[in-house]
Coordinates of C-alpha atoms in Angstrom, one line a residue:
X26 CA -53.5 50.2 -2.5
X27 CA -54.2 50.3 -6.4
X28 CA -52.5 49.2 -9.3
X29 CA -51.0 52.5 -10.3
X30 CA -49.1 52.8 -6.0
X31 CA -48.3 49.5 -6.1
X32 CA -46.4 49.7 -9.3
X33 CA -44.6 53.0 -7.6
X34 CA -43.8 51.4 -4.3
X35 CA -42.0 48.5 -6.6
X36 CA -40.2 50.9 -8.3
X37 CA -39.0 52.4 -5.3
X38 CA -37.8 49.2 -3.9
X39 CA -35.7 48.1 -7.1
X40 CA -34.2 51.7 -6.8
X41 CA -34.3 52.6 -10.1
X42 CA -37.1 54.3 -12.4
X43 CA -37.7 54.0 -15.8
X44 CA -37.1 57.5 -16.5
X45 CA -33.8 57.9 -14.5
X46 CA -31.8 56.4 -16.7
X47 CA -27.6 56.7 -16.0
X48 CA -25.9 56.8 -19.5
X49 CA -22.1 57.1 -18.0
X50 CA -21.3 54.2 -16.0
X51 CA -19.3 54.8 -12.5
X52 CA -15.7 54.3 -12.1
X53 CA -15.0 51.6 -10.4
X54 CA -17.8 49.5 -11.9
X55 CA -16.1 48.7 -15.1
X56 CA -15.0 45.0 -14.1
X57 CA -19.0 44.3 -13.1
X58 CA -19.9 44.0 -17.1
X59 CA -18.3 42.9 -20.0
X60 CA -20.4 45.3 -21.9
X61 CA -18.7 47.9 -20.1
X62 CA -15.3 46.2 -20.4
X63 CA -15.7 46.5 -24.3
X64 CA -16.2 50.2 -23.9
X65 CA -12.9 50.5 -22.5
X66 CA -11.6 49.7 -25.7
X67 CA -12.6 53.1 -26.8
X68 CA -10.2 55.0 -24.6
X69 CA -7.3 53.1 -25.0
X70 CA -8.1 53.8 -29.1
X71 CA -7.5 57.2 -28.4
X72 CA -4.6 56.5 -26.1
X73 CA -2.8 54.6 -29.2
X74 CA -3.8 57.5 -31.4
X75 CA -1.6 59.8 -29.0
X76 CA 1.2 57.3 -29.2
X77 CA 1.2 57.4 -32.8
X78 CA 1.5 61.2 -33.0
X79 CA 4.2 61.2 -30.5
X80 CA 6.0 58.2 -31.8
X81 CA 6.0 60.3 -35.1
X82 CA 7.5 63.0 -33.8
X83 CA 9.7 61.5 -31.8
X84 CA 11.1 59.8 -35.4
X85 CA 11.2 63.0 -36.9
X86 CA 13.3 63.9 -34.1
X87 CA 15.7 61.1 -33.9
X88 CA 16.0 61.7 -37.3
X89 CA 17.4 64.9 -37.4
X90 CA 20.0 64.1 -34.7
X91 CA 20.9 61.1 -36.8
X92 CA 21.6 63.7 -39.4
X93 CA 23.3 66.4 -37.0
X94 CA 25.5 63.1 -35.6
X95 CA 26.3 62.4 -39.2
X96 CA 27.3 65.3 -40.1
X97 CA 30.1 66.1 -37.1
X98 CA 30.7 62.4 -37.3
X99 CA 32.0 62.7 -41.4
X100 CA 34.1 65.9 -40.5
X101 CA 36.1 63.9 -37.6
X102 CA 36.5 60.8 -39.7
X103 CA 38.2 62.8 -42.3
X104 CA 41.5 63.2 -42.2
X105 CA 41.8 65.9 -44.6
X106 CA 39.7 68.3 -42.7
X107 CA 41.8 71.1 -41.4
X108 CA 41.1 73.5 -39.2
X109 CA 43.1 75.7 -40.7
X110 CA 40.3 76.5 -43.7
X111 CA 39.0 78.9 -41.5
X112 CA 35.4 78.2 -42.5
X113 CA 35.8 74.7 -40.9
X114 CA 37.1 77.1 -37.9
X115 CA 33.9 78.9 -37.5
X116 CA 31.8 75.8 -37.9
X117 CA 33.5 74.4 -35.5
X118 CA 33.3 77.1 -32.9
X119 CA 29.7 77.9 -33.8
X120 CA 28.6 73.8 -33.1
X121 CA 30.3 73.9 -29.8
X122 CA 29.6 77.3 -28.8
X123 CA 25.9 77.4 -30.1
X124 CA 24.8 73.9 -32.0
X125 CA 25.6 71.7 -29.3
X126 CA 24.0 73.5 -26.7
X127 CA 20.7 73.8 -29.5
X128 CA 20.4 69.9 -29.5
X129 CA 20.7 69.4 -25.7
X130 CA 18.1 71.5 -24.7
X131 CA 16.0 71.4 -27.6
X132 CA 12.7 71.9 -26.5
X133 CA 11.1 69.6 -29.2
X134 CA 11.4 66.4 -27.1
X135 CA 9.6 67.8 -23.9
X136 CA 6.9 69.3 -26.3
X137 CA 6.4 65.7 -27.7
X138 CA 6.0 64.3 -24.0
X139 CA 3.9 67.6 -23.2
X140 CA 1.4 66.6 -26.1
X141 CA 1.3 62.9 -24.5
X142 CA 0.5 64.0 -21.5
X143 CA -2.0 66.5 -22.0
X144 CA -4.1 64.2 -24.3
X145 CA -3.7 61.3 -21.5
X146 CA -5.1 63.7 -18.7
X147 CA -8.1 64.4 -21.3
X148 CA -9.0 60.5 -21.7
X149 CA -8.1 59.8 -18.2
X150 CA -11.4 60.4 -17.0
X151 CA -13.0 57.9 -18.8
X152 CA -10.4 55.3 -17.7
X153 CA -10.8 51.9 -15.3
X154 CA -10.2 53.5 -11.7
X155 CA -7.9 51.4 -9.6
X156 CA -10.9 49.5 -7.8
X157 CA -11.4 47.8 -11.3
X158 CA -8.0 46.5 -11.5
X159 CA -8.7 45.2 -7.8
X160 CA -12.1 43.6 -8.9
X161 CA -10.2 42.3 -12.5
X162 CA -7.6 40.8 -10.0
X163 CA -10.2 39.1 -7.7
X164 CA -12.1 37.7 -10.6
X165 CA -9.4 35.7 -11.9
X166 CA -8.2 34.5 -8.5
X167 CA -12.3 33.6 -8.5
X168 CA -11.9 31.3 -12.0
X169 CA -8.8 30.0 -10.6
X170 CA -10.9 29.0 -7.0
X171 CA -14.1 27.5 -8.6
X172 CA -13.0 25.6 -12.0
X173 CA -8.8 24.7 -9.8
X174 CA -7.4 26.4 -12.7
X175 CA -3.3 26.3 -12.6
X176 CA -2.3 29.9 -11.8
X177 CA 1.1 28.5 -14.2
X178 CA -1.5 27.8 -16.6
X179 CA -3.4 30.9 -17.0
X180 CA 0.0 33.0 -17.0
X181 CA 0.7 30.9 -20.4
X182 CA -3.0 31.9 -21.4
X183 CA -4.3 28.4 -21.4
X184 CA -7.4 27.4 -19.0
X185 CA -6.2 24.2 -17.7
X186 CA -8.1 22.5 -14.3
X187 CA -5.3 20.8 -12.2
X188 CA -6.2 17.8 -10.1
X189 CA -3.4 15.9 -8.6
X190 CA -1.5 15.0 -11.5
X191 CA -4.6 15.1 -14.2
X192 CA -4.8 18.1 -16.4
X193 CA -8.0 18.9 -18.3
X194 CA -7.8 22.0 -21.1
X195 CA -11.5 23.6 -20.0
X196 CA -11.3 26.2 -23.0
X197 CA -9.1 26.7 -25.7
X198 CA -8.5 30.2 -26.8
X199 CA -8.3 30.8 -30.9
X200 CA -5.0 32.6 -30.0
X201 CA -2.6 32.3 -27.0
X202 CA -2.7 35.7 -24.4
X203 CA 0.0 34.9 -22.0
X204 CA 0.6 37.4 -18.9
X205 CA 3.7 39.2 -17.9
X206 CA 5.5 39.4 -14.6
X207 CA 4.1 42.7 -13.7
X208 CA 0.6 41.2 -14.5
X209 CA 1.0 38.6 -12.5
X210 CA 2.4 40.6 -9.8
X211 CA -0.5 43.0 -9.8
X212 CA -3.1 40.0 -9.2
X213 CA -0.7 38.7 -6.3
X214 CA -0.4 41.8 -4.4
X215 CA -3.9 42.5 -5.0
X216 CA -4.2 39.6 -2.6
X217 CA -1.0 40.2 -0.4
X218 CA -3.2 43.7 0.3
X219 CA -6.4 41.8 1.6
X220 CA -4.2 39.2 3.4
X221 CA -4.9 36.7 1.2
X222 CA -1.4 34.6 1.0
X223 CA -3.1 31.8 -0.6
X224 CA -3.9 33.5 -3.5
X225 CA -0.9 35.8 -3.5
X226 CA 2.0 33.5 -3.4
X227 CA 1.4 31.5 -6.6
X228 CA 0.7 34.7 -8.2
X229 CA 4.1 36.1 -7.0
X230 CA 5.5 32.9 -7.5
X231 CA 5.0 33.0 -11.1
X232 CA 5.5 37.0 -11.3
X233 CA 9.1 36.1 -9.6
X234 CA 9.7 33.9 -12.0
X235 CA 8.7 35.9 -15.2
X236 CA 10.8 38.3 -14.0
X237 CA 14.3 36.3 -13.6
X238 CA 13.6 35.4 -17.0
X239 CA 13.8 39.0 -18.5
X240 CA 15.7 40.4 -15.8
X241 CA 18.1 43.1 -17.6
X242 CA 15.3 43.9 -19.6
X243 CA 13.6 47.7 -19.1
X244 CA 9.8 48.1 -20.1
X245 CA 8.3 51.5 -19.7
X246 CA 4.9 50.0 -19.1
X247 CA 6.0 47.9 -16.2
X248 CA 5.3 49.3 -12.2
X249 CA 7.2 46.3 -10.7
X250 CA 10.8 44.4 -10.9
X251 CA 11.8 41.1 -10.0
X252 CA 13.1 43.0 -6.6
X253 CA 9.5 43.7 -5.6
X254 CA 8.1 40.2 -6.4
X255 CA 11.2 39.4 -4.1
X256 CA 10.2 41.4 -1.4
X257 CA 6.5 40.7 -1.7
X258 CA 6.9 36.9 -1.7
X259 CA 9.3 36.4 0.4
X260 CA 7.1 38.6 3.2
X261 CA 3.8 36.5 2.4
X262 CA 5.6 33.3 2.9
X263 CA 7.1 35.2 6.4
X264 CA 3.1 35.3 7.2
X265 CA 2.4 31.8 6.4
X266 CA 5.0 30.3 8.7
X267 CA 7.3 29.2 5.9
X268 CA 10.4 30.8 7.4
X269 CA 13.1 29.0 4.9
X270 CA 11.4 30.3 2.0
X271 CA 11.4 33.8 3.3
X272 CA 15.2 33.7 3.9
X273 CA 15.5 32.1 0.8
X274 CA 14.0 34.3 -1.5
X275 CA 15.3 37.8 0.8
X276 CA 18.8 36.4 0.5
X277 CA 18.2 36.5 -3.6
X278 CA 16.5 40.1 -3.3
X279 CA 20.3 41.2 -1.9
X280 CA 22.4 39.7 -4.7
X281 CA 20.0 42.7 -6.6
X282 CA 19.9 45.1 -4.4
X283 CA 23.0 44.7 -1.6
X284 CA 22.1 47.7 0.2
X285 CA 18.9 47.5 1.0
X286 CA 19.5 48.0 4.6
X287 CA 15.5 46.7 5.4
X288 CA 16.0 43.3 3.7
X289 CA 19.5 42.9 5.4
X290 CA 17.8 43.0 8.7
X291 CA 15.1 41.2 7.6
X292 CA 17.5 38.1 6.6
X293 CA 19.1 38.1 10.1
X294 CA 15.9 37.4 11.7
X295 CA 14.9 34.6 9.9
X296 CA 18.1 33.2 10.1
X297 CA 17.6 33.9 14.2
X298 CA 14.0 32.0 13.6
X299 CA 15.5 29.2 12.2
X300 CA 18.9 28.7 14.6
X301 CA 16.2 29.3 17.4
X302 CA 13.6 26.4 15.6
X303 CA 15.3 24.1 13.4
X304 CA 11.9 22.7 12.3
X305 CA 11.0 25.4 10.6
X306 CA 13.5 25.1 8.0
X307 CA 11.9 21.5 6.5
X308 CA 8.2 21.9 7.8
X309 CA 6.2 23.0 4.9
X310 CA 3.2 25.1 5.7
X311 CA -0.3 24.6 4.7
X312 CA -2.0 27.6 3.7
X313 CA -6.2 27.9 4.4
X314 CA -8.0 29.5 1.4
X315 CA -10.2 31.6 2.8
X316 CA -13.7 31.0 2.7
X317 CA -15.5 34.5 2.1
X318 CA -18.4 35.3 2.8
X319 CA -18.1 32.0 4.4
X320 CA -20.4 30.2 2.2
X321 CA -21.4 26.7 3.6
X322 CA -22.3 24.9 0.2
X323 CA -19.3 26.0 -1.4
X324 CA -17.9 22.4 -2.1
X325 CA -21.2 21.5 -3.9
X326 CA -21.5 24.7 -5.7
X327 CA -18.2 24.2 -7.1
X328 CA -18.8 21.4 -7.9
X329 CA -21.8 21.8 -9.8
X330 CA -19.7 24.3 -11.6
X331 CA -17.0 22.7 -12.7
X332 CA -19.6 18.9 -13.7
X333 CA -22.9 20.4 -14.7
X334 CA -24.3 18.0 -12.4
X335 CA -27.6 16.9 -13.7
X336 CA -26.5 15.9 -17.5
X337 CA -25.5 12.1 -16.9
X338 CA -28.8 11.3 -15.5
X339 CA -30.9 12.6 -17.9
X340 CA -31.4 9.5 -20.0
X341 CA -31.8 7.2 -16.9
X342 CA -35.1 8.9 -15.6
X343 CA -38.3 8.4 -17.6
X344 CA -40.2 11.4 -15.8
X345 CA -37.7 13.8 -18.1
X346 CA -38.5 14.3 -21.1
X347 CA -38.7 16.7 -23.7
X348 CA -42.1 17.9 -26.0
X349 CA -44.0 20.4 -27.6
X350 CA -45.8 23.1 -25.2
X351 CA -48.9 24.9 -26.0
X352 CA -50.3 25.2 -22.5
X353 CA -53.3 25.0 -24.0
X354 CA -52.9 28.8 -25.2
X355 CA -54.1 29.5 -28.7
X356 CA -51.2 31.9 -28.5
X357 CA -48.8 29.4 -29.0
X358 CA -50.8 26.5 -31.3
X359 CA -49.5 27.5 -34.6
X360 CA -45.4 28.1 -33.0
X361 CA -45.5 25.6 -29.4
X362 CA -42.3 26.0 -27.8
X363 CA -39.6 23.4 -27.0
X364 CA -39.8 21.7 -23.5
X365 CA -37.3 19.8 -21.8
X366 CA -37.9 18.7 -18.2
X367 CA -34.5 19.5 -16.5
X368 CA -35.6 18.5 -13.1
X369 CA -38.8 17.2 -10.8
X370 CA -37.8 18.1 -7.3
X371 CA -37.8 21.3 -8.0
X372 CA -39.3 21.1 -11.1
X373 CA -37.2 23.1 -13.2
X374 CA -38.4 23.6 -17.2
X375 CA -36.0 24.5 -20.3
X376 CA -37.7 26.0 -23.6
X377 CA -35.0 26.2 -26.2
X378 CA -35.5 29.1 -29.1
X379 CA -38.0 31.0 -26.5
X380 CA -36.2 34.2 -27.9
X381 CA -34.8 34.8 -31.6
X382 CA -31.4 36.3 -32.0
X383 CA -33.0 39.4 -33.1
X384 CA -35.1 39.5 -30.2
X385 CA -32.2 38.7 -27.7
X386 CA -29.9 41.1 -29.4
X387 CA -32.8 43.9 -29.2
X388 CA -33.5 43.6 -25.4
X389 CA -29.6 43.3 -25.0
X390 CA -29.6 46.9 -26.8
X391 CA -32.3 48.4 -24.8
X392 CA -30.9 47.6 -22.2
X393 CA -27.1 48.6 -22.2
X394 CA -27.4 52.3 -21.5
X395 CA -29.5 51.9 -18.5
X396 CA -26.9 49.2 -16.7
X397 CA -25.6 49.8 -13.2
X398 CA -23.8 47.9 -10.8
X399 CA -26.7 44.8 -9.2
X400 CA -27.4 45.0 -5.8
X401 CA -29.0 42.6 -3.2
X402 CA -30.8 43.1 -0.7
X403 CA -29.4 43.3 3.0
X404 CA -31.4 44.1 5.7
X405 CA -34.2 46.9 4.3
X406 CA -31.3 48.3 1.7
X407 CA -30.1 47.0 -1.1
X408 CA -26.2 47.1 -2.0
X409 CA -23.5 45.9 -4.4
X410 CA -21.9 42.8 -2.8
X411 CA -18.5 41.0 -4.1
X412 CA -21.0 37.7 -4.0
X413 CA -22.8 39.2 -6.8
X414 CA -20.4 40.5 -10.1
X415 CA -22.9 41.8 -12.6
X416 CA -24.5 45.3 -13.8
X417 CA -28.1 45.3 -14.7
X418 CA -31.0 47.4 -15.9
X419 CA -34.9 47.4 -16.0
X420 CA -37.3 47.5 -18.8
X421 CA -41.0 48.7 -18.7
X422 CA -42.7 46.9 -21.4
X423 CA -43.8 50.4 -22.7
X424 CA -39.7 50.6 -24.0
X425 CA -40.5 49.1 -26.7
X426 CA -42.9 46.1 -28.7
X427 CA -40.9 43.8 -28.2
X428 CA -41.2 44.1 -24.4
X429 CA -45.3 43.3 -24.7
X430 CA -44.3 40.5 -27.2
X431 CA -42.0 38.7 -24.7
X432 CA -44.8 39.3 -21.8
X433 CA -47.3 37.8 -23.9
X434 CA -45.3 34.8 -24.9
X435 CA -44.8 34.6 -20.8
X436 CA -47.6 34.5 -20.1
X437 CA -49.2 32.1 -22.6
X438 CA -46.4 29.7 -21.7
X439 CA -46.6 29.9 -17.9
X440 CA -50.3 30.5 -17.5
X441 CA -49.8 33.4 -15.1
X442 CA -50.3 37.2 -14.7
X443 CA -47.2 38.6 -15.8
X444 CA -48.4 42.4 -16.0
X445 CA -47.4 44.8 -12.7
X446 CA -47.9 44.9 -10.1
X447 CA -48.1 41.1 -10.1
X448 CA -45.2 41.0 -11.8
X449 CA -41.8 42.8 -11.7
X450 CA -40.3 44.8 -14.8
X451 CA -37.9 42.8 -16.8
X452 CA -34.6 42.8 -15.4
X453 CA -31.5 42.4 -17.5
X454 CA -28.3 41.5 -16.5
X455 CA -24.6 41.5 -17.9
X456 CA -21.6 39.5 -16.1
X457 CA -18.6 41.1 -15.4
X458 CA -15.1 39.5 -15.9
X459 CA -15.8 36.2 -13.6
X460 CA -19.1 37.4 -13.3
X461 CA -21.2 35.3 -11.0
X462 CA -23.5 34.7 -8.0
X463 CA -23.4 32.7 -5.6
X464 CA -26.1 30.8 -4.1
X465 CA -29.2 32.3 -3.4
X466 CA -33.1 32.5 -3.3
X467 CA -35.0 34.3 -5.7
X468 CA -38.0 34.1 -3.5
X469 CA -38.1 36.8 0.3
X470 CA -36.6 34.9 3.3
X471 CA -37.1 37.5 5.3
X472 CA -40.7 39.3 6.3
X473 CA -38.3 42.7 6.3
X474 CA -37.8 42.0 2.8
X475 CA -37.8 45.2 0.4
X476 CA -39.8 42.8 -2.1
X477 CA -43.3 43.3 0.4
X478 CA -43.5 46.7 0.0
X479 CA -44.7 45.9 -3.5
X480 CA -47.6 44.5 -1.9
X481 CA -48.4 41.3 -4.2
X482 CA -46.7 39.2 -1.9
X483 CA -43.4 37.2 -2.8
X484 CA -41.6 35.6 -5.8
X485 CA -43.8 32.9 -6.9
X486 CA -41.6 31.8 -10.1
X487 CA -38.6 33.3 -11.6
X488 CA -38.6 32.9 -15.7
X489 CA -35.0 33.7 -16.8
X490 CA -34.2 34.2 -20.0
X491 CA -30.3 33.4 -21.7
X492 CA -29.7 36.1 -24.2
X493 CA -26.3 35.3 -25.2
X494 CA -24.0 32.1 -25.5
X495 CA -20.5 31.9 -23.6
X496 CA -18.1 29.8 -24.3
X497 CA -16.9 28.4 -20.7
X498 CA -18.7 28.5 -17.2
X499 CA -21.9 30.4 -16.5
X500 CA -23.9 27.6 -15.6
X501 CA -27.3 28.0 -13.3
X502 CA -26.3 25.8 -10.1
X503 CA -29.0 24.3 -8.2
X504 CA -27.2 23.3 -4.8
X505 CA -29.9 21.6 -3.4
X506 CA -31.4 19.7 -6.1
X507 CA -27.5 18.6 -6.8
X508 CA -28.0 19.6 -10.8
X509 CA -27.0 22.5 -13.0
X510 CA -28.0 23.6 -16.2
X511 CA -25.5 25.5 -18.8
X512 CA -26.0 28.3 -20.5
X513 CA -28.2 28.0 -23.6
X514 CA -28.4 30.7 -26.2
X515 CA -31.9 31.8 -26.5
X516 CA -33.3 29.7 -24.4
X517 CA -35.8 30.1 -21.2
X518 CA -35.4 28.8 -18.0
X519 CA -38.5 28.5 -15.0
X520 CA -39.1 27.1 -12.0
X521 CA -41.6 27.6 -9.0
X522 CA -39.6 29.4 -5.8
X523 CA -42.7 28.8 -3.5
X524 CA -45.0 25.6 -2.8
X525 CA -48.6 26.2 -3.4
X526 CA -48.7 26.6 0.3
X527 CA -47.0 29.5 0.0
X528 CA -43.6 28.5 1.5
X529 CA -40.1 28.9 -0.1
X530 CA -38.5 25.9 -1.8
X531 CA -35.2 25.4 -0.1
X532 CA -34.2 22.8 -2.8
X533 CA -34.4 25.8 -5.3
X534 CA -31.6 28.0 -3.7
X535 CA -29.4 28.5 -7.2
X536 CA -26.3 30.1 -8.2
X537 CA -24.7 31.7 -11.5
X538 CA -21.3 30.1 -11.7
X539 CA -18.5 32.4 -12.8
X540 CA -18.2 33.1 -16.7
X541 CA -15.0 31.6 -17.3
X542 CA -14.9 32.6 -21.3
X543 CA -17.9 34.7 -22.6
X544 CA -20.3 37.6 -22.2
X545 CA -22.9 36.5 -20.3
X546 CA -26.4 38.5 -21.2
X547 CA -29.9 37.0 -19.0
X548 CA -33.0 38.7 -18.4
X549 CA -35.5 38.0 -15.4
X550 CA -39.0 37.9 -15.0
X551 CA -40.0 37.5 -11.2
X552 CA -43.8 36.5 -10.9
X553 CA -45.5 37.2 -7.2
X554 CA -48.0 35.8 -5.9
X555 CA -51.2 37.9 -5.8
X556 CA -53.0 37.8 -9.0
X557 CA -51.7 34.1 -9.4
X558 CA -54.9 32.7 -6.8
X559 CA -56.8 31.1 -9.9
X560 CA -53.6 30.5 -12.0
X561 CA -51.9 28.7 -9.1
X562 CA -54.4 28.2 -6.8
X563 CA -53.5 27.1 -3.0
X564 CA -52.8 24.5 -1.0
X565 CA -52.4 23.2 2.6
X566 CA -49.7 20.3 1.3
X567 CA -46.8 21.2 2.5
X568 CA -44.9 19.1 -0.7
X569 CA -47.2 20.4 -3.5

């Protein structure tokens, strides 16, 4: 197969051409990017816009009613006014026979609401479907898993990890966001719907909460009441064995709503539970949180997360250091890149400043119109996955110079082939709201893998490029190796996914920790093998 198929075939299996560029992104997807996030702001511009104009109106309105109200008001508060002038007499017939019925059903009020409406069902279109709420609701129950962030906490708008009784602030916002009790109660039954009680009950319990503390107070935006937190909580402790609670927190629900016929029954049998069990009503329940997609290094990838593992032994190893590259390349003699040895086993390099901010900000740019939802590969198909919270796009170098630039700089650096097909196109991704993913190999593990049908063989060395700073999470986890590395603006990371004997490095199986504050922007070079026979030649060691 030449060149020209083998550059087809790979465009085939990343599923998306050059030239088929999607401009509108798919509802649904808006949670998978920040970048598309952003763009939400648009709408709900226009949305305000509407407000405005029927606020207006609505003032004008009030106002003449306040001036109608007035008016009659001023000729019953005089005592002199009698109806015996019989222009008072006529008025007076004419605003109960005619003006009265003229201010009730004025139409002016329903064409204000009409206006509303018909300019919400034109923006609608472009608005967050309800599976974005449902992946904005998992995302935070994600940051709340992976950095033990205090559901309490986050409803203040302060990022607080909770251990025991230590408290550590892990990102301080420039201004407080706290959360409602209808927020929170939207990310707790988010949860209740999967099942997922160990995520919904400290959401309820905090919506619950929120909600006695306005109770009496009406707001239009609001779905829920303290009644449904109630009922909601009350039913998810129910599931999790915690019968007191449940009676508990039904009994409350009646003192608001008495005839609620469902609840009434529903408080006679737990109070049957708990005559029949005594137990019950002091043992306290111990919820599982669920382990999905049953991930086995989950402890250590946490971990890594939440430490950046690797930092405290950097001065205590010799072998890492940090110097000038040229890699012998006359390419980079007169600008040599900054090195820092990260790691050995896997040998894992950081060049700081590989990218200017003009260059970053260009790729990001480039990039941004052709984003859709990332996939990985399962099976022979390749498919979004909750694992994996990102959108991303792919950039021939023909987009634009700046493309070749970064190739050759690649290149130079890394001493390989970097040009297709022995190379993918770049890749760039943007993190959605918690956007991560969790641990993987860049590398095929599988000889079913769509990454063959390029024919260069597999993923020799991933070169991944930070195009952005955040300001909390992100990391690059290394499970194995027991390090991470944070996110550094600008800055290139590589390492080799495949001994010279041609076998995957198990110690290089990596993941993108959740983007706790920020919006995360990488790009991706993946380097195969074939062409790379001279570059990286051979060899039957199994450890080289």
């Amino acid at each position: 197969m030449g060149p020209a198929a083998r550059l087809a075939a790979l465009l085939a299996v990343l599923a998306l051409q050059a030239g088929d560029l999607v401009g509108v992104a798919t509802r649904g997807d808006t949670f998978s990017a920040l970048t598309s996030v952003a763009r939400a702001l648009a709408p709900e511009r226009r949305l305000l816009g509407l407000l405005r104009r029927y606020l207006r109106g609505e003032e004008a309105r009030l106002r003449d009613l306040t001036r109608f109200y007035d008016k009659v008001l001023s000729l019953h508060e005089d005592s002199a006014t009698p109806v015996s002038n019989p222009l008072l007499a006529f008025t007076l017939i004419k605003r109960l026979q005619s003006d009265w019925k003229n201010v009730v059903h004025s139409l002016e009020a329903s064409e204000n609401i009409r206006a509303l409406k018909d300019g919400y069902e034109k923006v609608e279109q472009d608005l967050p479907a309800f599976e974005d709420l449902e992946g904005a609701a998992r995302a935070l129950m994600r940051l709340q898993d992976v950095y033990m962030l205090s559901v309490k906490g986050l409803a203040r708008g302060v990022f607080q990890r909770v251990t025991g009784c230590a408290v550590t602030d892990l990102y301080s916002p420039r201004r407080l966001f706290s959360l409602t009790g209808d927020d929170c109660f939207q990310v707790g039954k988010v949860a209740y719907d999967m099942g997922d009680y160990y995520h919904a009950i400290p959401w309820l319990e905090e919506a619950v909460s929120l909600f006695r503390g306005s109770y009496g107070e009406w707001k239009t935006e609001d779905e829920a009441s303290l009644e449904d937190a109630l009922d909601h909580l009350a039913f998810a402790y129910f599931q999790v064995g915690n019968i007191s609670c449940a009676l508990s927190l039904s009994r409350e629900f009646l003192l608001y709503s008495p005839d609620n016929k469902r609840m009434a029954r529903n408080v006679l049998k737990y109070e049957k539970l708990l005559a029949e069990s005594p137990n019950q009503a002091v043992a306290e329940a111990v919820i599982q949180r669920p382990n999905v997609p049953h991930l086995q290094t989950r402890d250590t990838y946490e971990e890594l997360c939440q430490t950046l593992g690797s930092q405290p032994t950097h001065y205590q190893i010799p072998s890492l250091y940090c110097s000038y590259e040229t890699s012998s390349s006359p390419y980079l003699l007169l600008q040599p890149v900054r090195k820092e040895v990260i790691h050995l086993e896997p040998y894992v390099v950081l060049y700081h400043d590989f990218v200017s901010d003009t260059e970053a900000q260009k790729i990001r740019g480039l990039a941004e119109p052709w984003l859709q939802r990332s996939v990985v590969a399962s099976g022979e198909k390749q498919l979004p996955v909750e694992y994996r919270i990102s959108k991303s796009a792919w950039l021939k170098d023909t987009v634009d110079p700046v493309l070749v630039t970064l190739d050759h700089r690649i290149a130079s650096l890394t001493g390989l082939d970097v040009q297709p097909p022995y190379a993918e196109y770049l890749q760039v991704v943007n993190y959605g709201i918690g956007g991560h993913y969790e641990p993987h190999f860049d590398h095929a593990t599988s000889p079913t893998s769509p990454l063959y049908r390029m024919n260069s063989g597999n993923r020799v060395a991933t070169f991944m490029i930070y195009l952005s700073s955040v300001e909390a999470g992100g990391a690059t986890a290394f499970i194995y190796g027991n390090f991470s590395v944070p996110v550094v603006k600008n800055a290139a990371l590589f390492w080799w996914n495949l001994h010279r004997s041609g076998e995957g490095d198990g110690d290089t199986l990596h993941a993108g920790c959740p983007v706790l504050v920020g919006d995360k922007w990488v790009a991706n070079k993946w380097i195969h093998e074939y062409g790379q026979e001279f570059r990286r030649p051979c060899s039957s060691s199994p450890e080289d």
